[in-house]
mmCIF file of C-alpha atoms in Angstrom:
data_model
loop_
_atom_site.group_PDB
_atom_site.id
_atom_site.type_symbol
_atom_site.label_atom_id
_atom_site.label_comp_id
_atom_site.label_asym_id
_atom_site.label_seq_id
_atom_site.Cartn_x
_atom_site.Cartn_y
_atom_site.Cartn_z
ATOM 1 C CA UNK S 1 -180.489 1.806 -106.260
ATOM 2 C CA UNK S 2 -177.459 1.550 -103.999
ATOM 3 C CA UNK S 3 -174.589 3.762 -105.091
ATOM 4 C CA UNK S 4 -172.156 0.823 -105.426
ATOM 5 C CA UNK S 5 -174.485 -0.977 -107.883
ATOM 6 C CA UNK S 6 -174.918 2.228 -109.850
ATOM 7 C CA UNK S 7 -171.174 2.769 -110.027
ATOM 8 C CA UNK S 8 -170.623 -0.871 -110.978
ATOM 9 C CA UNK S 9 -172.798 -0.542 -114.060
ATOM 10 C CA UNK S 10 -171.181 2.766 -114.987
ATOM 11 C CA UNK S 11 -167.645 1.480 -114.595
ATOM 12 C CA UNK S 12 -168.360 -1.627 -116.591
ATOM 13 C CA UNK S 13 -169.793 0.612 -119.263
ATOM 14 C CA UNK S 14 -166.578 2.615 -119.595
ATOM 15 C CA UNK S 15 -164.408 -0.496 -119.574
ATOM 16 C CA UNK S 16 -162.565 0.191 -116.328
ATOM 17 C CA UNK S 17 -162.264 -3.500 -115.568
ATOM 18 C CA UNK S 18 -159.669 -3.907 -118.309
ATOM 19 C CA UNK S 19 -157.958 -0.514 -118.066
ATOM 20 C CA UNK S 20 -154.889 -1.617 -116.097
ATOM 21 C CA UNK S 21 -151.173 -1.658 -116.760
ATOM 22 C CA UNK S 22 -149.810 -5.190 -116.577
ATOM 23 C CA UNK S 23 -146.348 -5.375 -115.015
ATOM 24 C CA UNK S 24 -145.172 -8.781 -113.891
ATOM 25 C CA UNK S 25 -143.158 -8.009 -110.788
ATOM 26 C CA UNK S 26 -142.555 -5.280 -108.254
ATOM 27 C CA UNK S 27 -139.484 -3.087 -107.850
ATOM 28 C CA UNK S 28 -136.859 -3.821 -105.229
ATOM 29 C CA UNK S 29 -136.787 -1.888 -101.973
ATOM 30 C CA UNK S 30 -134.614 1.168 -101.479
ATOM 31 C CA UNK S 31 -131.224 1.133 -99.775
ATOM 32 C CA UNK S 32 -131.509 3.620 -96.909
ATOM 33 C CA UNK S 33 -128.210 5.170 -95.742
ATOM 34 C CA UNK S 34 -127.249 4.946 -92.076
ATOM 35 C CA UNK S 35 -127.004 8.741 -91.741
ATOM 36 C CA UNK S 36 -130.586 9.544 -92.797
ATOM 37 C CA UNK S 37 -131.609 10.475 -89.220
ATOM 38 C CA UNK S 38 -131.723 14.239 -88.505
ATOM 39 C CA UNK S 39 -133.360 14.741 -85.110
ATOM 40 C CA UNK S 40 -136.363 14.038 -82.918
ATOM 41 C CA UNK S 41 -138.544 16.405 -80.859
ATOM 42 C CA UNK S 42 -141.603 15.935 -78.670
ATOM 43 C CA UNK S 43 -145.066 16.146 -80.238
ATOM 44 C CA UNK S 44 -147.188 18.312 -77.910
ATOM 45 C CA UNK S 45 -150.436 19.041 -79.784
ATOM 46 C CA UNK S 46 -152.335 15.947 -78.658
ATOM 47 C CA UNK S 47 -152.027 12.839 -76.506
ATOM 48 C CA UNK S 48 -152.996 9.179 -76.514
ATOM 49 C CA UNK S 49 -153.407 7.301 -73.236
ATOM 50 C CA UNK S 50 -152.025 4.188 -74.900
ATOM 51 C CA UNK S 51 -148.770 5.884 -75.947
ATOM 52 C CA UNK S 52 -145.729 6.072 -73.679
ATOM 53 C CA UNK S 53 -144.378 8.843 -75.893
ATOM 54 C CA UNK S 54 -145.177 10.652 -79.142
ATOM 55 C CA UNK S 55 -142.331 12.321 -81.006
ATOM 56 C CA UNK S 56 -141.688 13.947 -84.379
ATOM 57 C CA UNK S 57 -138.714 12.466 -86.194
ATOM 58 C CA UNK S 58 -136.998 14.351 -89.006
ATOM 59 C CA UNK S 59 -135.091 12.283 -91.532
ATOM 60 C CA UNK S 60 -133.633 12.484 -95.022
ATOM 61 C CA UNK S 61 -135.316 10.978 -98.088
ATOM 62 C CA UNK S 62 -134.862 11.462 -101.833
ATOM 63 C CA UNK S 63 -137.424 13.867 -103.275
ATOM 64 C CA UNK S 64 -138.974 13.603 -106.741
ATOM 65 C CA UNK S 65 -135.795 15.166 -108.167
ATOM 66 C CA UNK S 66 -133.617 12.510 -106.521
ATOM 67 C CA UNK S 67 -132.090 15.027 -104.111
ATOM 68 C CA UNK S 68 -131.934 14.645 -100.339
ATOM 69 C CA UNK S 69 -134.792 16.430 -98.597
ATOM 70 C CA UNK S 70 -136.046 16.588 -95.020
ATOM 71 C CA UNK S 71 -139.192 14.657 -94.145
ATOM 72 C CA UNK S 72 -141.058 14.235 -90.868
ATOM 73 C CA UNK S 73 -143.016 11.484 -89.151
ATOM 74 C CA UNK S 74 -144.811 10.921 -85.882
ATOM 75 C CA UNK S 75 -143.335 8.092 -83.807
ATOM 76 C CA UNK S 76 -145.473 6.515 -81.077
ATOM 77 C CA UNK S 77 -144.110 4.027 -78.534
ATOM 78 C CA UNK S 78 -146.414 1.717 -76.536
ATOM 79 C CA UNK S 79 -146.470 1.493 -72.749
ATOM 80 C CA UNK S 80 -145.742 -2.218 -72.784
ATOM 81 C CA UNK S 81 -142.226 -3.523 -72.246
ATOM 82 C CA UNK S 82 -139.973 -3.983 -75.239
ATOM 83 C CA UNK S 83 -139.912 -7.591 -76.472
ATOM 84 C CA UNK S 84 -136.626 -9.394 -75.865
ATOM 85 C CA UNK S 85 -135.879 -9.445 -79.579
ATOM 86 C CA UNK S 86 -136.989 -5.835 -80.157
ATOM 87 C CA UNK S 87 -140.036 -3.856 -81.268
ATOM 88 C CA UNK S 88 -142.042 -4.523 -84.429
ATOM 89 C CA UNK S 89 -143.226 -1.464 -86.361
ATOM 90 C CA UNK S 90 -146.501 -0.605 -88.065
ATOM 91 C CA UNK S 91 -146.365 2.383 -90.427
ATOM 92 C CA UNK S 92 -149.601 4.375 -90.754
ATOM 93 C CA UNK S 93 -150.076 6.204 -94.071
ATOM 94 C CA UNK S 94 -152.583 9.032 -93.846
ATOM 95 C CA UNK S 95 -155.348 10.099 -96.214
ATOM 96 C CA UNK S 96 -155.647 13.330 -98.187
ATOM 97 C CA UNK S 97 -154.919 16.465 -96.169
ATOM 98 C CA UNK S 98 -153.675 18.846 -98.878
ATOM 99 C CA UNK S 99 -150.330 19.756 -100.420
ATOM 100 C CA UNK S 100 -149.165 22.701 -98.287
ATOM 101 C CA UNK S 101 -146.714 22.622 -95.380
ATOM 102 C CA UNK S 102 -149.334 23.382 -92.725
ATOM 103 C CA UNK S 103 -151.431 20.369 -93.762
ATOM 104 C CA UNK S 104 -148.917 17.919 -92.258
ATOM 105 C CA UNK S 105 -150.530 15.605 -89.674
ATOM 106 C CA UNK S 106 -147.566 16.158 -87.325
ATOM 107 C CA UNK S 107 -148.589 19.846 -87.160
ATOM 108 C CA UNK S 108 -152.206 19.059 -86.259
ATOM 109 C CA UNK S 109 -154.315 17.230 -83.718
ATOM 110 C CA UNK S 110 -154.338 13.484 -84.248
ATOM 111 C CA UNK S 111 -156.889 12.372 -86.841
ATOM 112 C CA UNK S 112 -159.798 10.431 -85.347
ATOM 113 C CA UNK S 113 -159.445 7.518 -87.755
ATOM 114 C CA UNK S 114 -155.749 7.299 -87.002
ATOM 115 C CA UNK S 115 -156.491 7.323 -83.270
ATOM 116 C CA UNK S 116 -158.673 4.236 -83.580
ATOM 117 C CA UNK S 117 -155.942 2.245 -85.304
ATOM 118 C CA UNK S 118 -153.077 3.658 -83.235
ATOM 119 C CA UNK S 119 -154.743 2.883 -79.890
ATOM 120 C CA UNK S 120 -155.319 -0.739 -80.859
ATOM 121 C CA UNK S 121 -151.825 -1.199 -82.292
ATOM 122 C CA UNK S 122 -150.141 0.403 -79.288
ATOM 123 C CA UNK S 123 -152.211 -1.771 -76.937
ATOM 124 C CA UNK S 124 -151.097 -4.780 -78.950
ATOM 125 C CA UNK S 125 -147.443 -3.840 -78.394
ATOM 126 C CA UNK S 126 -146.387 -2.238 -81.691
ATOM 127 C CA UNK S 127 -144.407 0.917 -82.323
ATOM 128 C CA UNK S 128 -146.359 3.127 -84.741
ATOM 129 C CA UNK S 129 -144.725 5.551 -87.170
ATOM 130 C CA UNK S 130 -146.832 7.934 -89.267
ATOM 131 C CA UNK S 131 -144.949 9.777 -92.064
ATOM 132 C CA UNK S 132 -146.179 13.173 -93.221
ATOM 133 C CA UNK S 133 -144.950 12.408 -96.807
ATOM 134 C CA UNK S 134 -142.598 14.484 -98.913
ATOM 135 C CA UNK S 135 -143.233 18.226 -98.783
ATOM 136 C CA UNK S 136 -145.710 18.249 -95.877
ATOM 137 C CA UNK S 137 -144.472 20.115 -92.819
ATOM 138 C CA UNK S 138 -141.136 20.830 -94.518
ATOM 139 C CA UNK S 139 -139.879 22.778 -97.523
ATOM 140 C CA UNK S 140 -141.174 21.770 -100.925
ATOM 141 C CA UNK S 141 -144.544 21.059 -102.540
ATOM 142 C CA UNK S 142 -146.127 17.754 -101.616
ATOM 143 C CA UNK S 143 -146.278 15.521 -104.739
ATOM 144 C CA UNK S 144 -149.824 14.372 -104.033
ATOM 145 C CA UNK S 145 -150.563 10.719 -104.922
ATOM 146 C CA UNK S 146 -147.047 10.153 -106.269
ATOM 147 C CA UNK S 147 -146.717 6.432 -105.562
ATOM 148 C CA UNK S 148 -142.913 6.292 -105.500
ATOM 149 C CA UNK S 149 -142.590 9.381 -103.312
ATOM 150 C CA UNK S 150 -145.070 7.962 -100.806
ATOM 151 C CA UNK S 151 -143.218 4.634 -100.745
ATOM 152 C CA UNK S 152 -139.900 6.420 -100.172
ATOM 153 C CA UNK S 153 -141.381 8.436 -97.301
ATOM 154 C CA UNK S 154 -142.499 5.185 -95.668
ATOM 155 C CA UNK S 155 -139.402 3.076 -96.318
ATOM 156 C CA UNK S 156 -136.897 5.793 -95.447
ATOM 157 C CA UNK S 157 -138.925 6.628 -92.335
ATOM 158 C CA UNK S 158 -139.120 3.126 -90.921
ATOM 159 C CA UNK S 159 -135.546 2.211 -91.851
ATOM 160 C CA UNK S 160 -134.213 5.448 -90.351
ATOM 161 C CA UNK S 161 -135.989 4.719 -87.081
ATOM 162 C CA UNK S 162 -134.685 1.160 -87.003
ATOM 163 C CA UNK S 163 -131.145 2.202 -87.915
ATOM 164 C CA UNK S 164 -131.010 4.985 -85.329
ATOM 165 C CA UNK S 165 -132.153 2.728 -82.494
ATOM 166 C CA UNK S 166 -130.846 -0.530 -83.885
ATOM 167 C CA UNK S 167 -130.776 -2.407 -80.595
ATOM 168 C CA UNK S 168 -134.422 -1.650 -79.882
ATOM 169 C CA UNK S 169 -136.045 -3.023 -83.040
ATOM 170 C CA UNK S 170 -136.627 -6.494 -84.378
ATOM 171 C CA UNK S 171 -136.537 -5.307 -87.989
ATOM 172 C CA UNK S 172 -139.998 -6.567 -88.962
ATOM 173 C CA UNK S 173 -142.534 -4.007 -90.178
ATOM 174 C CA UNK S 174 -145.889 -3.612 -91.904
ATOM 175 C CA UNK S 175 -147.862 -0.715 -93.366
ATOM 176 C CA UNK S 176 -151.523 0.307 -93.103
ATOM 177 C CA UNK S 177 -153.355 3.339 -94.449
ATOM 178 C CA UNK S 178 -156.572 4.900 -95.666
ATOM 179 C CA UNK S 179 -157.555 6.655 -98.962
ATOM 180 C CA UNK S 180 -154.369 8.360 -100.189
ATOM 181 C CA UNK S 181 -152.753 6.300 -97.458
ATOM 182 C CA UNK S 182 -154.332 3.151 -98.886
ATOM 183 C CA UNK S 183 -152.691 3.946 -102.191
ATOM 184 C CA UNK S 184 -149.434 4.655 -100.335
ATOM 185 C CA UNK S 185 -149.679 1.310 -98.517
ATOM 186 C CA UNK S 186 -150.018 -0.549 -101.818
ATOM 187 C CA UNK S 187 -147.198 1.485 -103.330
ATOM 188 C CA UNK S 188 -145.021 0.647 -100.333
ATOM 189 C CA UNK S 189 -145.844 -3.038 -100.801
ATOM 190 C CA UNK S 190 -144.621 -2.752 -104.399
ATOM 191 C CA UNK S 191 -141.314 -1.109 -103.547
ATOM 192 C CA UNK S 192 -140.680 -3.215 -100.416
ATOM 193 C CA UNK S 193 -141.690 -6.454 -102.112
ATOM 194 C CA UNK S 194 -138.212 -7.976 -101.896
ATOM 195 C CA UNK S 195 -137.463 -6.721 -98.371
ATOM 196 C CA UNK S 196 -137.498 -9.819 -96.157
ATOM 197 C CA UNK S 197 -138.313 -7.714 -93.082
ATOM 198 C CA UNK S 198 -141.480 -6.328 -94.694
ATOM 199 C CA UNK S 199 -144.426 -8.511 -93.688
ATOM 200 C CA UNK S 200 -147.471 -7.068 -95.467
ATOM 201 C CA UNK S 201 -149.922 -4.209 -96.008
ATOM 202 C CA UNK S 202 -153.445 -3.065 -95.171
ATOM 203 C CA UNK S 203 -155.094 -0.633 -97.606
ATOM 204 C CA UNK S 204 -158.376 1.092 -96.789
ATOM 205 C CA UNK S 205 -160.297 2.566 -99.753
ATOM 206 C CA UNK S 206 -157.076 3.003 -101.756
ATOM 207 C CA UNK S 207 -157.126 5.853 -104.252
ATOM 208 C CA UNK S 208 -157.009 4.443 -107.788
ATOM 209 C CA UNK S 209 -158.312 5.019 -111.318
ATOM 210 C CA UNK S 210 -158.911 8.681 -110.514
ATOM 211 C CA UNK S 211 -158.858 9.653 -114.179
ATOM 212 C CA UNK S 212 -161.805 7.362 -114.887
ATOM 213 C CA UNK S 213 -163.654 8.488 -111.778
ATOM 214 C CA UNK S 214 -163.187 12.188 -112.572
ATOM 215 C CA UNK S 215 -163.791 12.023 -116.308
ATOM 216 C CA UNK S 216 -166.409 9.324 -116.765
ATOM 217 C CA UNK S 217 -167.909 7.896 -113.583
ATOM 218 C CA UNK S 218 -168.476 10.843 -111.262
ATOM 219 C CA UNK S 219 -170.450 13.032 -113.690
ATOM 220 C CA UNK S 220 -173.093 10.331 -114.160
ATOM 221 C CA UNK S 221 -173.050 8.947 -110.623
ATOM 222 C CA UNK S 222 -173.341 12.361 -108.975
ATOM 223 C CA UNK S 223 -176.146 13.327 -111.339
ATOM 224 C CA UNK S 224 -178.081 10.226 -110.315
ATOM 225 C CA UNK S 225 -177.421 10.963 -106.647
ATOM 226 C CA UNK S 226 -178.546 14.562 -107.146
ATOM 227 C CA UNK S 227 -181.829 13.361 -108.678
ATOM 228 C CA UNK S 228 -182.449 11.125 -105.670
ATOM 229 C CA UNK S 229 -181.800 13.984 -103.259
ATOM 230 C CA UNK S 230 -184.057 16.322 -105.213
ATOM 231 C CA UNK S 231 -186.893 13.814 -105.049
ATOM 232 C CA UNK S 232 -186.322 13.575 -101.304
ATOM 233 C CA UNK S 233 -186.366 17.396 -101.012
ATOM 234 C CA UNK S 234 -182.946 17.371 -99.357
ATOM 235 C CA UNK S 235 -181.651 20.842 -98.532
ATOM 236 C CA UNK S 236 -178.709 21.980 -100.639
ATOM 237 C CA UNK S 237 -176.538 22.271 -97.532
ATOM 238 C CA UNK S 238 -177.171 18.610 -96.679
ATOM 239 C CA UNK S 239 -176.759 17.046 -100.101
ATOM 240 C CA UNK S 240 -174.086 14.373 -100.306
ATOM 241 C CA UNK S 241 -173.861 14.977 -104.057
ATOM 242 C CA UNK S 242 -172.652 18.535 -103.416
ATOM 243 C CA UNK S 243 -170.224 17.463 -100.682
ATOM 244 C CA UNK S 244 -168.854 14.691 -102.902
ATOM 245 C CA UNK S 245 -168.426 16.988 -105.898
ATOM 246 C CA UNK S 246 -166.691 19.623 -103.734
ATOM 247 C CA UNK S 247 -164.337 16.878 -102.530
ATOM 248 C CA UNK S 248 -163.676 15.786 -106.107
ATOM 249 C CA UNK S 249 -162.892 19.363 -107.166
ATOM 250 C CA UNK S 250 -160.465 19.652 -104.246
ATOM 251 C CA UNK S 251 -158.756 16.413 -105.283
ATOM 252 C CA UNK S 252 -158.373 17.836 -108.777
ATOM 253 C CA UNK S 253 -156.684 20.940 -107.398
ATOM 254 C CA UNK S 254 -154.345 18.878 -105.211
ATOM 255 C CA UNK S 255 -153.413 16.618 -108.130
ATOM 256 C CA UNK S 256 -152.627 19.585 -110.350
ATOM 257 C CA UNK S 257 -150.650 21.442 -107.687
ATOM 258 C CA UNK S 258 -148.856 18.267 -106.610
ATOM 259 C CA UNK S 259 -147.621 17.641 -110.143
ATOM 260 C CA UNK S 260 -145.775 20.967 -109.900
ATOM 261 C CA UNK S 261 -143.440 19.366 -107.351
ATOM 262 C CA UNK S 262 -141.929 17.440 -110.272
ATOM 263 C CA UNK S 263 -142.951 19.739 -113.156
ATOM 264 C CA UNK S 264 -142.662 23.347 -111.882
ATOM 265 C CA UNK S 265 -144.087 24.822 -115.084
ATOM 266 C CA UNK S 266 -147.259 22.731 -114.946
ATOM 267 C CA UNK S 267 -150.285 25.046 -114.950
ATOM 268 C CA UNK S 268 -152.755 23.333 -112.643
ATOM 269 C CA UNK S 269 -155.369 26.038 -113.280
ATOM 270 C CA UNK S 270 -155.706 24.773 -116.849
ATOM 271 C CA UNK S 271 -157.495 21.766 -115.353
ATOM 272 C CA UNK S 272 -160.379 24.040 -114.275
ATOM 273 C CA UNK S 273 -162.888 26.115 -116.137
ATOM 274 C CA UNK S 274 -162.323 29.823 -115.731
ATOM 275 C CA UNK S 275 -164.986 30.613 -113.072
ATOM 276 C CA UNK S 276 -163.749 27.925 -110.666
ATOM 277 C CA UNK S 277 -160.080 28.803 -111.180
ATOM 278 C CA UNK S 278 -160.625 31.566 -108.633
ATOM 279 C CA UNK S 279 -161.287 28.945 -105.962
ATOM 280 C CA UNK S 280 -158.762 26.396 -107.219
ATOM 281 C CA UNK S 281 -155.905 28.902 -106.957
ATOM 282 C CA UNK S 282 -156.320 28.830 -103.163
ATOM 283 C CA UNK S 283 -154.505 25.494 -103.222
ATOM 284 C CA UNK S 284 -151.256 27.345 -103.981
ATOM 285 C CA UNK S 285 -151.543 30.280 -101.594
ATOM 286 C CA UNK S 286 -148.952 33.011 -102.098
ATOM 287 C CA UNK S 287 -145.833 30.829 -102.223
ATOM 288 C CA UNK S 288 -147.055 27.488 -103.555
ATOM 289 C CA UNK S 289 -146.578 25.988 -100.107
ATOM 290 C CA UNK S 290 -149.067 27.912 -97.954
ATOM 291 C CA UNK S 291 -152.369 27.153 -99.662
ATOM 292 C CA UNK S 292 -155.556 25.772 -98.161
ATOM 293 C CA UNK S 293 -155.830 22.227 -96.847
ATOM 294 C CA UNK S 294 -158.662 19.836 -97.700
ATOM 295 C CA UNK S 295 -161.315 21.023 -95.252
ATOM 296 C CA UNK S 296 -161.231 24.766 -96.027
ATOM 297 C CA UNK S 297 -160.787 24.264 -99.772
ATOM 298 C CA UNK S 298 -163.708 21.842 -99.941
ATOM 299 C CA UNK S 299 -165.877 24.317 -98.046
ATOM 300 C CA UNK S 300 -165.090 27.041 -100.587
ATOM 301 C CA UNK S 301 -166.090 24.754 -103.452
ATOM 302 C CA UNK S 302 -169.176 23.602 -101.550
ATOM 303 C CA UNK S 303 -170.287 27.178 -100.850
ATOM 304 C CA UNK S 304 -169.825 28.098 -104.508
ATOM 305 C CA UNK S 305 -171.764 25.040 -105.667
ATOM 306 C CA UNK S 306 -174.640 25.999 -103.368
ATOM 307 C CA UNK S 307 -174.479 29.597 -104.626
ATOM 308 C CA UNK S 308 -174.561 28.408 -108.231
ATOM 309 C CA UNK S 309 -177.559 26.121 -107.690
ATOM 310 C CA UNK S 310 -179.403 28.780 -105.680
ATOM 311 C CA UNK S 311 -178.916 31.416 -108.389
ATOM 312 C CA UNK S 312 -179.771 28.879 -111.115
ATOM 313 C CA UNK S 313 -182.610 26.781 -109.642
ATOM 314 C CA UNK S 314 -183.111 24.812 -112.863
ATOM 315 C CA UNK S 315 -179.420 24.011 -113.278
ATOM 316 C CA UNK S 316 -177.886 20.590 -112.711
ATOM 317 C CA UNK S 317 -174.997 20.060 -110.313
ATOM 318 C CA UNK S 318 -172.679 18.839 -113.065
ATOM 319 C CA UNK S 319 -173.317 21.956 -115.162
ATOM 320 C CA UNK S 320 -171.270 23.914 -112.611
ATOM 321 C CA UNK S 321 -168.141 25.216 -114.387
ATOM 322 C CA UNK S 322 -165.648 23.114 -112.444
ATOM 323 C CA UNK S 323 -163.052 20.762 -113.886
ATOM 324 C CA UNK S 324 -162.238 21.147 -117.575
ATOM 325 C CA UNK S 325 -162.612 17.533 -118.737
ATOM 326 C CA UNK S 326 -161.308 18.343 -122.215
ATOM 327 C CA UNK S 327 -158.082 19.535 -120.594
ATOM 328 C CA UNK S 328 -157.911 16.336 -118.555
ATOM 329 C CA UNK S 329 -158.109 14.238 -121.710
ATOM 330 C CA UNK S 330 -155.578 16.262 -123.718
ATOM 331 C CA UNK S 331 -152.966 16.950 -121.029
ATOM 332 C CA UNK S 332 -150.102 14.504 -121.610
ATOM 333 C CA UNK S 333 -148.371 15.235 -118.298
ATOM 334 C CA UNK S 334 -151.580 14.573 -116.383
ATOM 335 C CA UNK S 335 -152.398 11.386 -118.263
ATOM 336 C CA UNK S 336 -148.872 10.050 -117.652
ATOM 337 C CA UNK S 337 -149.303 10.910 -113.976
ATOM 338 C CA UNK S 338 -152.425 8.751 -113.779
ATOM 339 C CA UNK S 339 -150.685 5.783 -115.424
ATOM 340 C CA UNK S 340 -147.487 6.037 -113.392
ATOM 341 C CA UNK S 341 -149.287 6.292 -110.054
ATOM 342 C CA UNK S 342 -152.000 3.676 -110.452
ATOM 343 C CA UNK S 343 -151.617 1.088 -107.678
ATOM 344 C CA UNK S 344 -152.284 -2.592 -108.173
ATOM 345 C CA UNK S 345 -150.295 -3.080 -111.374
ATOM 346 C CA UNK S 346 -147.524 -5.256 -109.929
ATOM 347 C CA UNK S 347 -147.310 -8.681 -108.332
ATOM 348 C CA UNK S 348 -147.103 -8.530 -104.529
ATOM 349 C CA UNK S 349 -145.546 -11.455 -102.707
ATOM 350 C CA UNK S 350 -146.414 -10.305 -99.172
ATOM 351 C CA UNK S 351 -149.933 -10.603 -97.719
ATOM 352 C CA UNK S 352 -152.269 -7.699 -98.453
ATOM 353 C CA UNK S 353 -155.640 -6.870 -96.911
ATOM 354 C CA UNK S 354 -157.877 -4.319 -98.656
ATOM 355 C CA UNK S 355 -160.853 -2.851 -96.765
ATOM 356 C CA UNK S 356 -163.490 -1.045 -98.811
ATOM 357 C CA UNK S 357 -166.856 0.541 -98.022
ATOM 358 C CA UNK S 358 -169.672 -0.360 -100.395
ATOM 359 C CA UNK S 359 -171.214 3.114 -100.064
ATOM 360 C CA UNK S 360 -167.972 4.991 -100.751
ATOM 361 C CA UNK S 361 -168.596 7.891 -103.173
ATOM 362 C CA UNK S 362 -164.941 9.035 -103.237
ATOM 363 C CA UNK S 363 -163.350 5.709 -104.191
ATOM 364 C CA UNK S 364 -166.209 3.526 -105.469
ATOM 365 C CA UNK S 365 -166.167 -0.102 -104.383
ATOM 366 C CA UNK S 366 -166.193 -1.414 -107.940
ATOM 367 C CA UNK S 367 -162.951 0.467 -108.645
ATOM 368 C CA UNK S 368 -161.264 -1.218 -105.703
ATOM 369 C CA UNK S 369 -162.685 -4.611 -106.639
ATOM 370 C CA UNK S 370 -161.240 -4.302 -110.144
ATOM 371 C CA UNK S 371 -157.857 -3.292 -108.767
ATOM 372 C CA UNK S 372 -157.765 -6.213 -106.323
ATOM 373 C CA UNK S 373 -158.723 -8.624 -109.085
ATOM 374 C CA UNK S 374 -155.840 -7.283 -111.157
ATOM 375 C CA UNK S 375 -153.305 -7.768 -108.339
ATOM 376 C CA UNK S 376 -154.547 -11.321 -107.921
ATOM 377 C CA UNK S 377 -154.369 -11.994 -111.668
ATOM 378 C CA UNK S 378 -150.672 -11.051 -111.610
ATOM 379 C CA UNK S 379 -149.991 -14.046 -109.381
ATOM 380 C CA UNK S 380 -150.017 -12.338 -105.986
ATOM 381 C CA UNK S 381 -150.551 -15.240 -103.580
ATOM 382 C CA UNK S 382 -152.333 -13.571 -100.645
ATOM 383 C CA UNK S 383 -154.530 -10.564 -101.448
ATOM 384 C CA UNK S 384 -157.876 -10.389 -99.644
ATOM 385 C CA UNK S 385 -160.712 -7.871 -99.967
ATOM 386 C CA UNK S 386 -163.247 -7.049 -97.260
ATOM 387 C CA UNK S 387 -166.318 -5.207 -98.556
ATOM 388 C CA UNK S 388 -168.156 -3.366 -95.794
ATOM 389 C CA UNK S 389 -171.908 -2.843 -96.376
ATOM 390 C CA UNK S 390 -173.272 0.651 -95.706
ATOM 391 C CA UNK S 391 -169.767 2.017 -95.038
ATOM 392 C CA UNK S 392 -168.646 5.279 -96.622
ATOM 393 C CA UNK S 393 -165.165 6.430 -97.543
ATOM 394 C CA UNK S 394 -163.800 6.930 -94.030
ATOM 395 C CA UNK S 395 -166.005 4.390 -92.237
ATOM 396 C CA UNK S 396 -164.828 1.023 -93.517
ATOM 397 C CA UNK S 397 -161.323 0.853 -92.067
ATOM 398 C CA UNK S 398 -162.630 2.160 -88.716
ATOM 399 C CA UNK S 399 -165.525 -0.302 -88.586
ATOM 400 C CA UNK S 400 -163.145 -3.135 -89.471
ATOM 401 C CA UNK S 401 -160.335 -2.029 -87.150
ATOM 402 C CA UNK S 402 -160.374 -5.405 -85.402
ATOM 403 C CA UNK S 403 -159.750 -7.105 -88.761
ATOM 404 C CA UNK S 404 -156.837 -4.734 -89.403
ATOM 405 C CA UNK S 405 -155.223 -5.538 -86.050
ATOM 406 C CA UNK S 406 -155.891 -9.266 -86.389
ATOM 407 C CA UNK S 407 -154.276 -9.302 -89.845
ATOM 408 C CA UNK S 408 -151.161 -7.553 -88.526
ATOM 409 C CA UNK S 409 -150.939 -9.832 -85.503
ATOM 410 C CA UNK S 410 -151.248 -12.896 -87.737
ATOM 411 C CA UNK S 411 -148.413 -11.916 -90.055
ATOM 412 C CA UNK S 412 -146.221 -10.047 -87.538
ATOM 413 C CA UNK S 413 -146.888 -11.017 -83.913
ATOM 414 C CA UNK S 414 -145.788 -8.246 -81.558
ATOM 415 C CA UNK S 415 -143.972 -10.625 -79.196
#
């Protein structure tokens, strides 16, 4: 059975299709002050042949406490000549990297998925800006998956750039992103809904309904996948079920730690059973801002899952003492977080394209389908979903890059 069909039956069984918050209209966009620009420096860690320049812009944005905080973003200019009426901007919102300062994309080599999109957009004549989000690369904990914070990082970033170089920009802009960035793109579309210069959004595998995935869907789906891999005699090191569960455990740690940006007393370790708390605490590091990023943290969980199954050959993957699901259900702060940061609960008046892999085990296709249906049911006039057969979590938006560029060119021609 294909994983998307399995997840569809599971999600229907837990009633996910009706578990949405119905809000009739989106919030207005933020008013960005003219003095939000701080500085700009060259980005020197990587290059793109299609970019005339790559810089890191620092700007001011309100943090989750409503106070001004520094934020950073990559800014890429194309080699083509500036249009007579100014550049158009595409904002790229990145996927999960972690919550610590060092995880910021502007402090790393350019992500391969981002490169695919950026090359095409630069070739097409767009300026590309890629925010790090609040708390990444600068002081403060990153409030992971906080929809409003992500939207502020985007809107303040693009408006700061346009304000600082007012004569060089047309004013029009769009947003595109993957995974966490897909959620951020939809959140941006909500908050920029009434901004006449905002022209639309592309969301790849947008994170949503994580409480249902973690508590109800994943335990059954990963158990089924584990059974398939056992029958196929797949080595533990090569099992997608183990990799997917290690990813899920990492997401849980990032969610818990990210909540501390707004609720400093929140004990994220309470979300884990005692044996796995030892690994989960690596998300905080020694200061709360120098913990492990996604790759290293996932490897620690993966290694421990393999150790557990090796030492207990008759044990099931989901018997590993990982997330404490009872704590998930009873934690009021966490449950409010899931409700407040669920995308797709507001009407969107600008065009939206959602790209989703059918074989995605991180954000199952049926979850995205339900979310898209909800946006459409709220009266959103132009929301389209592309389902990509055989595509996993990171594949779909790359495989459909031409659709992404075509959608942007249709709604915001570069010249």
